Amino acid sequence: MAGANTVTLTDEGFDSDVLQSDVPVLVDFWAIWCGPCRMMAPVIDEVANDYVGKVKVGKLDVDSNPQSASRYQVRGIPTLLLFKGGQVVEQLVGAVPKDKVVEALNGHI
């Protein structure tokens, strides 16, 4: 359920793929059964395409990877966390329009 420029993230690779990344990383915490998550999928893929080389965009299935969701106290999905330098610098919860995601990203690139 990820586009060509959207990476699939896992608990096992989270530290290396997200926390140690040289570029900001937008993580979409989602689940297949979540309607709002499915609504956000095209937005996430568009953002991934728009920000190639500037921001890494990834999706983390909370059912298959509960450790990362718990680690960052993700209580509702979809939750978007923007990591920069290994730290959360932005958080968006729920289905949000693309312009809100872009606004959050532009403040950190």
CSV table of N, CA, C and O in Angstrom, one decimal:
chain,number,residue,atom,x,y,z
A,1,MET,N,0.8,-1.2,0.0
A,1,MET,CA,0.0,0.0,0.0
A,1,MET,C,0.9,1.3,0.0
A,1,MET,O,0.5,2.3,0.6
A,2,ALA,N,2.0,1.2,-0.6
A,2,ALA,CA,2.9,2.3,-0.7
A,2,ALA,C,3.3,2.6,-2.1
A,2,ALA,O,3.4,1.7,-2.9
A,3,GLY,N,3.4,3.9,-2.4
A,3,GLY,CA,3.8,4.3,-3.8
A,3,GLY,C,5.3,4.1,-4.0
A,3,GLY,O,6.0,3.7,-3.1
A,4,ALA,N,5.7,4.4,-5.2
A,4,ALA,CA,7.1,4.2,-5.7
A,4,ALA,C,8.1,4.9,-4.8
A,4,ALA,O,9.2,4.4,-4.6
A,5,ASN,N,7.8,6.1,-4.3
A,5,ASN,CA,8.7,6.8,-3.5
A,5,ASN,C,8.4,6.8,-2.0
A,5,ASN,O,9.0,7.5,-1.2
A,6,THR,N,7.5,6.0,-1.6
A,6,THR,CA,7.1,5.8,-0.2
A,6,THR,C,7.7,4.5,0.3
A,6,THR,O,7.5,3.4,-0.3
A,7,VAL,N,8.5,4.5,1.3
A,7,VAL,CA,9.2,3.3,1.8
A,7,VAL,C,8.3,2.7,2.9
A,7,VAL,O,7.6,3.3,3.6
A,8,THR,N,8.4,1.4,3.0
A,8,THR,CA,7.8,0.6,4.1
A,8,THR,C,8.7,0.5,5.2
A,8,THR,O,9.8,0.0,5.1
A,9,LEU,N,8.3,0.9,6.4
A,9,LEU,CA,9.1,0.9,7.6
A,9,LEU,C,8.7,-0.2,8.5
A,9,LEU,O,7.5,-0.6,8.5
A,10,THR,N,9.7,-0.7,9.3
A,10,THR,CA,9.4,-1.7,10.3
A,10,THR,C,10.0,-1.4,11.6
A,10,THR,O,10.9,-0.5,11.7
A,11,ASP,N,9.6,-2.1,12.6
A,11,ASP,CA,10.2,-1.9,14.0
A,11,ASP,C,11.7,-2.2,13.9
A,11,ASP,O,12.5,-1.4,14.5
A,12,GLU,N,12.1,-3.2,13.2
A,12,GLU,CA,13.5,-3.6,13.1
A,12,GLU,C,14.4,-2.6,12.5
A,12,GLU,O,15.5,-2.4,12.9
A,13,GLY,N,13.9,-1.9,11.4
A,13,GLY,CA,14.7,-1.0,10.7
A,13,GLY,C,14.5,0.5,11.1
A,13,GLY,O,15.1,1.4,10.5
A,14,PHE,N,13.6,0.7,12.1
A,14,PHE,CA,13.2,2.1,12.4
A,14,PHE,C,14.4,3.0,12.8
A,14,PHE,O,14.5,4.1,12.2
A,15,ASP,N,15.2,2.5,13.6
A,15,ASP,CA,16.4,3.4,14.1
A,15,ASP,C,17.2,3.8,12.9
A,15,ASP,O,17.6,5.0,12.7
A,16,SER,N,17.6,2.8,12.0
A,16,SER,CA,18.5,3.1,10.9
A,16,SER,C,17.8,3.9,9.8
A,16,SER,O,18.3,4.8,9.2
A,17,ASP,N,16.5,3.6,9.5
A,17,ASP,CA,15.8,4.2,8.4
A,17,ASP,C,15.2,5.6,8.8
A,17,ASP,O,15.1,6.5,7.9
A,18,VAL,N,14.9,5.8,10.1
A,18,VAL,CA,14.3,7.1,10.5
A,18,VAL,C,15.2,7.9,11.4
A,18,VAL,O,15.6,9.0,11.0
A,19,LEU,N,15.6,7.3,12.5
A,19,LEU,CA,16.4,8.1,13.5
A,19,LEU,C,17.8,8.5,13.0
A,19,LEU,O,18.3,9.6,13.4
A,20,GLN,N,18.4,7.7,12.1
A,20,GLN,CA,19.7,8.0,11.7
A,20,GLN,C,19.7,8.6,10.2
A,20,GLN,O,20.8,8.7,9.6
A,21,SER,N,18.6,8.9,9.7
A,21,SER,CA,18.5,9.5,8.4
A,21,SER,C,19.2,10.8,8.3
A,21,SER,O,19.1,11.7,9.2
A,22,ASP,N,19.8,11.1,7.1
A,22,ASP,CA,20.4,12.4,6.8
A,22,ASP,C,19.4,13.4,6.4
A,22,ASP,O,19.7,14.6,6.4
A,23,VAL,N,18.2,13.0,6.1
A,23,VAL,CA,17.2,13.9,5.7
A,23,VAL,C,16.0,13.8,6.6
A,23,VAL,O,15.8,12.7,7.2
A,24,PRO,N,15.1,14.8,6.7
A,24,PRO,CA,13.9,14.6,7.5
A,24,PRO,C,13.1,13.4,7.0
A,24,PRO,O,13.1,13.1,5.8
A,25,VAL,N,12.4,12.7,8.0
A,25,VAL,CA,11.6,11.6,7.6
A,25,VAL,C,10.2,11.8,8.1
A,25,VAL,O,9.9,12.0,9.3
A,26,LEU,N,9.2,11.7,7.2
A,26,LEU,CA,7.8,11.7,7.6
A,26,LEU,C,7.3,10.3,7.7
A,26,LEU,O,7.4,9.5,6.7
A,27,VAL,N,6.8,9.9,8.9
A,27,VAL,CA,6.4,8.5,9.1
A,27,VAL,C,4.8,8.6,9.3
A,27,VAL,O,4.3,9.3,10.1
A,28,ASP,N,4.2,7.8,8.4
A,28,ASP,CA,2.7,7.6,8.5
A,28,ASP,C,2.4,6.3,9.3
A,28,ASP,O,2.7,5.2,8.8
A,29,PHE,N,1.9,6.5,10.5
A,29,PHE,CA,1.5,5.3,11.3
A,29,PHE,C,0.1,5.0,10.9
A,29,PHE,O,-0.8,5.8,11.0
A,30,TRP,N,-0.1,3.8,10.4
A,30,TRP,CA,-1.4,3.4,9.8
A,30,TRP,C,-1.7,2.0,10.0
A,30,TRP,O,-0.9,1.2,10.5
A,31,ALA,N,-3.0,1.6,9.6
A,31,ALA,CA,-3.4,0.2,9.6
A,31,ALA,C,-4.3,-0.1,8.4
A,31,ALA,O,-5.1,0.9,8.0
A,32,ILE,N,-4.3,-1.3,7.9
A,32,ILE,CA,-5.1,-1.6,6.7
A,32,ILE,C,-6.6,-1.4,6.9
A,32,ILE,O,-7.4,-1.0,6.0
A,33,TRP,N,-7.1,-1.7,8.2
A,33,TRP,CA,-8.5,-1.6,8.5
A,33,TRP,C,-9.0,-0.2,8.8
A,33,TRP,O,-10.2,0.1,9.0
A,34,CYS,N,-8.1,0.8,8.8
A,34,CYS,CA,-8.4,2.2,9.2
A,34,CYS,C,-8.8,3.0,7.9
A,34,CYS,O,-8.0,3.2,7.0
A,35,GLY,N,-10.1,3.4,7.9
A,35,GLY,CA,-10.6,4.1,6.8
A,35,GLY,C,-9.9,5.5,6.5
A,35,GLY,O,-9.5,5.8,5.4
A,36,PRO,N,-9.7,6.3,7.6
A,36,PRO,CA,-9.0,7.5,7.4
A,36,PRO,C,-7.6,7.3,6.9
A,36,PRO,O,-7.0,8.2,6.2
A,37,CYS,N,-7.0,6.2,7.3
A,37,CYS,CA,-5.6,5.9,6.8
A,37,CYS,C,-5.6,5.7,5.3
A,37,CYS,O,-4.7,6.1,4.6
A,38,ARG,N,-6.6,4.9,4.9
A,38,ARG,CA,-6.7,4.7,3.4
A,38,ARG,C,-7.0,6.0,2.7
A,38,ARG,O,-6.5,6.2,1.5
A,39,MET,N,-7.7,6.9,3.3
A,39,MET,CA,-8.0,8.2,2.7
A,39,MET,C,-6.7,9.0,2.5
A,39,MET,O,-6.5,9.8,1.6
A,40,MET,N,-5.8,8.8,3.5
A,40,MET,CA,-4.5,9.6,3.5
A,40,MET,C,-3.5,9.0,2.5
A,40,MET,O,-2.5,9.7,2.2
A,41,ALA,N,-3.6,7.7,2.2
A,41,ALA,CA,-2.6,7.0,1.4
A,41,ALA,C,-2.2,7.8,0.1
A,41,ALA,O,-1.0,8.0,-0.2
A,42,PRO,N,-3.2,8.3,-0.7
A,42,PRO,CA,-2.8,9.0,-1.9
A,42,PRO,C,-2.0,10.3,-1.6
A,42,PRO,O,-1.1,10.7,-2.3
A,43,VAL,N,-2.4,11.0,-0.5
A,43,VAL,CA,-1.8,12.2,-0.1
A,43,VAL,C,-0.3,11.9,0.3
A,43,VAL,O,0.6,12.6,-0.1
A,44,ILE,N,-0.1,10.8,1.1
A,44,ILE,CA,1.2,10.4,1.5
A,44,ILE,C,2.1,10.2,0.2
A,44,ILE,O,3.2,10.6,0.2
A,45,ASP,N,1.5,9.4,-0.7
A,45,ASP,CA,2.3,9.1,-1.9
A,45,ASP,C,2.6,10.3,-2.7
A,45,ASP,O,3.7,10.5,-3.3
A,46,GLU,N,1.7,11.3,-2.8
A,46,GLU,CA,1.9,12.6,-3.5
A,46,GLU,C,3.1,13.3,-2.9
A,46,GLU,O,3.9,13.9,-3.6
A,47,VAL,N,3.0,13.4,-1.6
A,47,VAL,CA,4.1,14.1,-0.8
A,47,VAL,C,5.4,13.5,-1.0
A,47,VAL,O,6.4,14.1,-1.3
A,48,ALA,N,5.4,12.1,-1.0
A,48,ALA,CA,6.7,11.4,-1.3
A,48,ALA,C,7.2,11.7,-2.6
A,48,ALA,O,8.4,11.9,-2.8
A,49,ASN,N,6.4,11.8,-3.6
A,49,ASN,CA,6.8,12.2,-5.0
A,49,ASN,C,7.3,13.6,-5.1
A,49,ASN,O,8.3,13.9,-5.7
A,50,ASP,N,6.6,14.5,-4.4
A,50,ASP,CA,6.9,15.9,-4.4
A,50,ASP,C,8.2,16.3,-3.7
A,50,ASP,O,8.9,17.3,-4.1
A,51,TYR,N,8.6,15.5,-2.7
A,51,TYR,CA,9.8,15.8,-1.9
A,51,TYR,C,10.9,14.8,-2.1
A,51,TYR,O,11.8,14.7,-1.2
A,52,VAL,N,11.0,14.1,-3.2
A,52,VAL,CA,12.1,13.2,-3.5
A,52,VAL,C,13.4,13.9,-3.3
A,52,VAL,O,13.6,15.0,-3.8
A,53,GLY,N,14.3,13.3,-2.5
A,53,GLY,CA,15.6,13.9,-2.3
A,53,GLY,C,15.7,14.9,-1.1
A,53,GLY,O,16.7,15.3,-0.7
A,54,LYS,N,14.5,15.4,-0.7
A,54,LYS,CA,14.4,16.4,0.4
A,54,LYS,C,13.9,15.8,1.7
A,54,LYS,O,14.4,16.2,2.8
A,55,VAL,N,13.0,14.9,1.6
A,55,VAL,CA,12.3,14.2,2.7
A,55,VAL,C,12.1,12.8,2.4
A,55,VAL,O,11.7,12.5,1.3
A,56,LYS,N,12.4,11.9,3.3
A,56,LYS,CA,12.1,10.5,3.1
A,56,LYS,C,10.6,10.3,3.7
A,56,LYS,O,10.4,10.8,4.8
A,57,VAL,N,9.8,9.6,3.0
A,57,VAL,CA,8.4,9.4,3.4
A,57,VAL,C,8.2,7.9,3.5
A,57,VAL,O,8.5,7.1,2.6
A,58,GLY,N,7.7,7.5,4.7
A,58,GLY,CA,7.5,6.1,5.0
A,58,GLY,C,6.2,5.8,5.7
A,58,GLY,O,5.7,6.6,6.3
A,59,LYS,N,5.8,4.5,5.5
A,59,LYS,CA,4.6,4.1,6.2
A,59,LYS,C,4.9,2.9,7.1
A,59,LYS,O,5.7,2.1,6.7
A,60,LEU,N,4.4,3.0,8.3
A,60,LEU,CA,4.6,1.9,9.3
A,60,LEU,C,3.2,1.4,9.7
A,60,LEU,O,2.4,2.1,10.3
A,61,ASP,N,3.0,0.1,9.4
A,61,ASP,CA,1.8,-0.6,9.8
A,61,ASP,C,1.8,-0.9,11.3
A,61,ASP,O,2.7,-1.6,11.8
A,62,VAL,N,0.9,-0.2,12.1
A,62,VAL,CA,1.0,-0.4,13.5
A,62,VAL,C,0.6,-1.8,14.0
A,62,VAL,O,1.0,-2.2,15.1
A,63,ASP,N,-0.1,-2.5,13.2
A,63,ASP,CA,-0.5,-3.9,13.6
A,63,ASP,C,0.7,-4.8,13.5
A,63,ASP,O,0.9,-5.7,14.4
A,64,SER,N,1.5,-4.6,12.5
A,64,SER,CA,2.7,-5.5,12.2
A,64,SER,C,3.9,-5.0,13.0
A,64,SER,O,4.9,-5.7,13.2
A,65,ASN,N,3.9,-3.7,13.4
A,65,ASN,CA,5.1,-3.1,14.0
A,65,ASN,C,4.6,-2.3,15.3
A,65,ASN,O,4.8,-1.1,15.3
A,66,PRO,N,4.1,-3.0,16.3
A,66,PRO,CA,3.6,-2.3,17.5
A,66,PRO,C,4.6,-1.6,18.3
A,66,PRO,O,4.3,-0.6,19.1
A,67,GLN,N,5.9,-2.0,18.3
A,67,GLN,CA,6.9,-1.4,19.1
A,67,GLN,C,7.1,0.1,18.8
A,67,GLN,O,7.2,0.9,19.7
A,68,SER,N,7.2,0.4,17.5
A,68,SER,CA,7.5,1.8,17.2
A,68,SER,C,6.3,2.7,17.5
A,68,SER,O,6.4,3.8,18.0
A,69,ALA,N,5.1,2.2,17.3
A,69,ALA,CA,3.9,3.0,17.6
A,69,ALA,C,3.8,3.2,19.1
A,69,ALA,O,3.5,4.3,19.6
A,70,SER,N,4.1,2.2,19.9
A,70,SER,CA,4.1,2.3,21.4
A,70,SER,C,5.2,3.3,21.8
A,70,SER,O,5.0,4.1,22.7
A,71,ARG,N,6.4,3.2,21.2
A,71,ARG,CA,7.6,4.0,21.6
A,71,ARG,C,7.3,5.5,21.4
A,71,ARG,O,7.7,6.3,22.2
A,72,TYR,N,6.5,5.8,20.4
A,72,TYR,CA,6.1,7.2,20.2
A,72,TYR,C,4.7,7.6,20.6
A,72,TYR,O,4.2,8.6,20.2
A,73,GLN,N,4.1,6.7,21.4
A,73,GLN,CA,2.8,6.9,22.0
A,73,GLN,C,1.7,7.3,21.0
A,73,GLN,O,0.9,8.2,21.2
A,74,VAL,N,1.8,6.6,19.9
A,74,VAL,CA,0.7,6.7,18.9
A,74,VAL,C,-0.5,6.1,19.4
A,74,VAL,O,-0.6,4.9,19.6
A,75,ARG,N,-1.6,6.9,19.7
A,75,ARG,CA,-2.8,6.4,20.3
A,75,ARG,C,-3.9,6.3,19.2
A,75,ARG,O,-4.9,5.6,19.4
A,76,GLY,N,-3.8,7.1,18.2
A,76,GLY,CA,-4.9,7.2,17.2
A,76,GLY,C,-4.2,7.2,15.8
A,76,GLY,O,-3.1,7.7,15.7
A,77,ILE,N,-4.8,6.6,14.8
A,77,ILE,CA,-4.3,6.6,13.5
A,77,ILE,C,-5.3,7.1,12.5
A,77,ILE,O,-6.5,7.0,12.8
A,78,PRO,N,-4.8,7.7,11.4
A,78,PRO,CA,-3.4,7.9,11.1
A,78,PRO,C,-2.8,9.0,11.9
A,78,PRO,O,-3.4,10.0,12.3
A,79,THR,N,-1.5,8.8,12.2
A,79,THR,CA,-0.7,9.8,12.9
A,79,THR,C,0.5,9.9,12.0
A,79,THR,O,1.2,9.0,11.6
A,80,LEU,N,0.9,11.2,11.7
A,80,LEU,CA,2.1,11.5,10.9
A,80,LEU,C,3.1,12.2,11.9
A,80,LEU,O,2.7,13.1,12.6
A,81,LEU,N,4.3,11.6,12.0
A,81,LEU,CA,5.3,12.2,12.8
A,81,LEU,C,6.5,12.5,11.8
A,81,LEU,O,6.9,11.7,11.0
A,82,LEU,N,7.0,13.8,12.0
A,82,LEU,CA,8.1,14.2,11.2
A,82,LEU,C,9.3,14.2,12.1
A,82,LEU,O,9.3,14.8,13.1
A,83,PHE,N,10.3,13.4,11.7
A,83,PHE,CA,11.6,13.3,12.4
A,83,PHE,C,12.6,14.1,11.7
A,83,PHE,O,12.8,14.0,10.5
A,84,LYS,N,13.4,14.8,12.5
A,84,LYS,CA,14.6,15.5,12.0
A,84,LYS,C,15.7,15.3,13.0
A,84,LYS,O,15.5,15.7,14.2
A,85,GLY,N,16.8,14.8,12.6
A,85,GLY,CA,17.9,14.6,13.5
A,85,GLY,C,17.6,13.6,14.6
A,85,GLY,O,18.1,13.8,15.7
A,86,GLY,N,16.7,12.7,14.3
A,86,GLY,CA,16.4,11.7,15.3
A,86,GLY,C,15.3,12.1,16.2
A,86,GLY,O,14.9,11.3,17.1
A,87,GLN,N,14.8,13.3,16.1
A,87,GLN,CA,13.7,13.8,17.0
A,87,GLN,C,12.4,14.1,16.3
A,87,GLN,O,12.5,14.5,15.1
A,88,VAL,N,11.3,13.9,17.0
A,88,VAL,CA,10.0,14.3,16.5
A,88,VAL,C,9.9,15.8,16.5
A,88,VAL,O,10.1,16.5,17.6
A,89,VAL,N,9.7,16.4,15.3
A,89,VAL,CA,9.6,17.9,15.2
A,89,VAL,C,8.2,18.4,14.8
A,89,VAL,O,7.9,19.5,15.0
A,90,GLU,N,7.4,17.5,14.3
A,90,GLU,CA,6.0,17.8,14.0
A,90,GLU,C,5.1,16.6,14.2
A,90,GLU,O,5.6,15.4,14.0
A,91,GLN,N,3.9,16.8,14.5
A,91,GLN,CA,2.9,15.7,14.7
A,91,GLN,C,1.6,16.1,14.1
A,91,GLN,O,1.1,17.2,14.5
A,92,LEU,N,1.0,15.3,13.3
A,92,LEU,CA,-0.4,15.5,12.7
A,92,LEU,C,-1.2,14.2,13.0
A,92,LEU,O,-0.7,13.1,12.7
A,93,VAL,N,-2.4,14.4,13.6
A,93,VAL,CA,-3.2,13.2,13.9
A,93,VAL,C,-4.5,13.3,13.1
A,93,VAL,O,-5.1,14.4,13.1
A,94,GLY,N,-4.9,12.2,12.5
A,94,GLY,CA,-6.2,12.2,11.8
A,94,GLY,C,-5.9,12.4,10.3
A,94,GLY,O,-4.8,12.7,9.9
A,95,ALA,N,-7.0,12.3,9.6
A,95,ALA,CA,-6.9,12.6,8.1
A,95,ALA,C,-6.8,14.1,7.9
A,95,ALA,O,-7.7,14.8,8.3
A,96,VAL,N,-5.7,14.6,7.4
A,96,VAL,CA,-5.5,16.0,7.2
A,96,VAL,C,-5.3,16.3,5.7
A,96,VAL,O,-4.8,15.4,5.0
A,97,PRO,N,-5.6,17.5,5.3
A,97,PRO,CA,-5.4,17.8,3.9
A,97,PRO,C,-3.9,17.9,3.5
A,97,PRO,O,-3.1,18.2,4.4
A,98,LYS,N,-3.6,17.8,2.3
A,98,LYS,CA,-2.2,17.8,1.8
A,98,LYS,C,-1.5,19.1,2.2
A,98,LYS,O,-0.4,19.1,2.6
A,99,ASP,N,-2.2,20.2,2.1
A,99,ASP,CA,-1.6,21.5,2.4
A,99,ASP,C,-1.1,21.6,3.9
A,99,ASP,O,-0.1,22.2,4.2
A,100,LYS,N,-1.7,20.9,4.8
A,100,LYS,CA,-1.3,20.8,6.2
A,100,LYS,C,0.0,20.0,6.3
A,100,LYS,O,0.9,20.4,7.0
A,101,VAL,N,0.1,18.9,5.5
A,101,VAL,CA,1.3,18.1,5.5
A,101,VAL,C,2.5,18.9,4.9
A,101,VAL,O,3.6,18.9,5.5
A,102,VAL,N,2.2,19.6,3.8
A,102,VAL,CA,3.2,20.4,3.2
A,102,VAL,C,3.7,21.5,4.1
A,102,VAL,O,4.9,21.8,4.2
A,103,GLU,N,2.8,22.1,4.7
A,103,GLU,CA,3.1,23.2,5.7
A,103,GLU,C,4.1,22.7,6.8
A,103,GLU,O,5.1,23.4,7.1
A,104,ALA,N,3.7,21.5,7.3
A,104,ALA,CA,4.6,20.9,8.4
A,104,ALA,C,6.0,20.6,7.8
A,104,ALA,O,7.0,20.9,8.5
A,105,LEU,N,6.0,20.1,6.6
A,105,LEU,CA,7.3,19.7,6.0
A,105,LEU,C,8.2,21.0,5.7
A,105,LEU,O,9.4,21.0,6.0
A,106,ASN,N,7.5,22.0,5.1
A,106,ASN,CA,8.3,23.1,4.7
A,106,ASN,C,8.9,23.9,5.8
A,106,ASN,O,9.9,24.6,5.6
A,107,GLY,N,8.4,23.7,7.0
A,107,GLY,CA,9.1,24.4,8.2
A,107,GLY,C,10.3,23.7,8.6
A,107,GLY,O,11.1,24.2,9.5
A,108,HIS,N,10.7,22.6,8.0
A,108,HIS,CA,11.8,21.8,8.5
A,108,HIS,C,12.8,21.4,7.4
A,108,HIS,O,13.7,20.6,7.6
A,109,ILE,N,12.6,21.9,6.2
A,109,ILE,CA,13.6,21.5,5.1
A,109,ILE,C,14.3,22.7,4.6
A,109,ILE,O,13.9,23.8,4.8
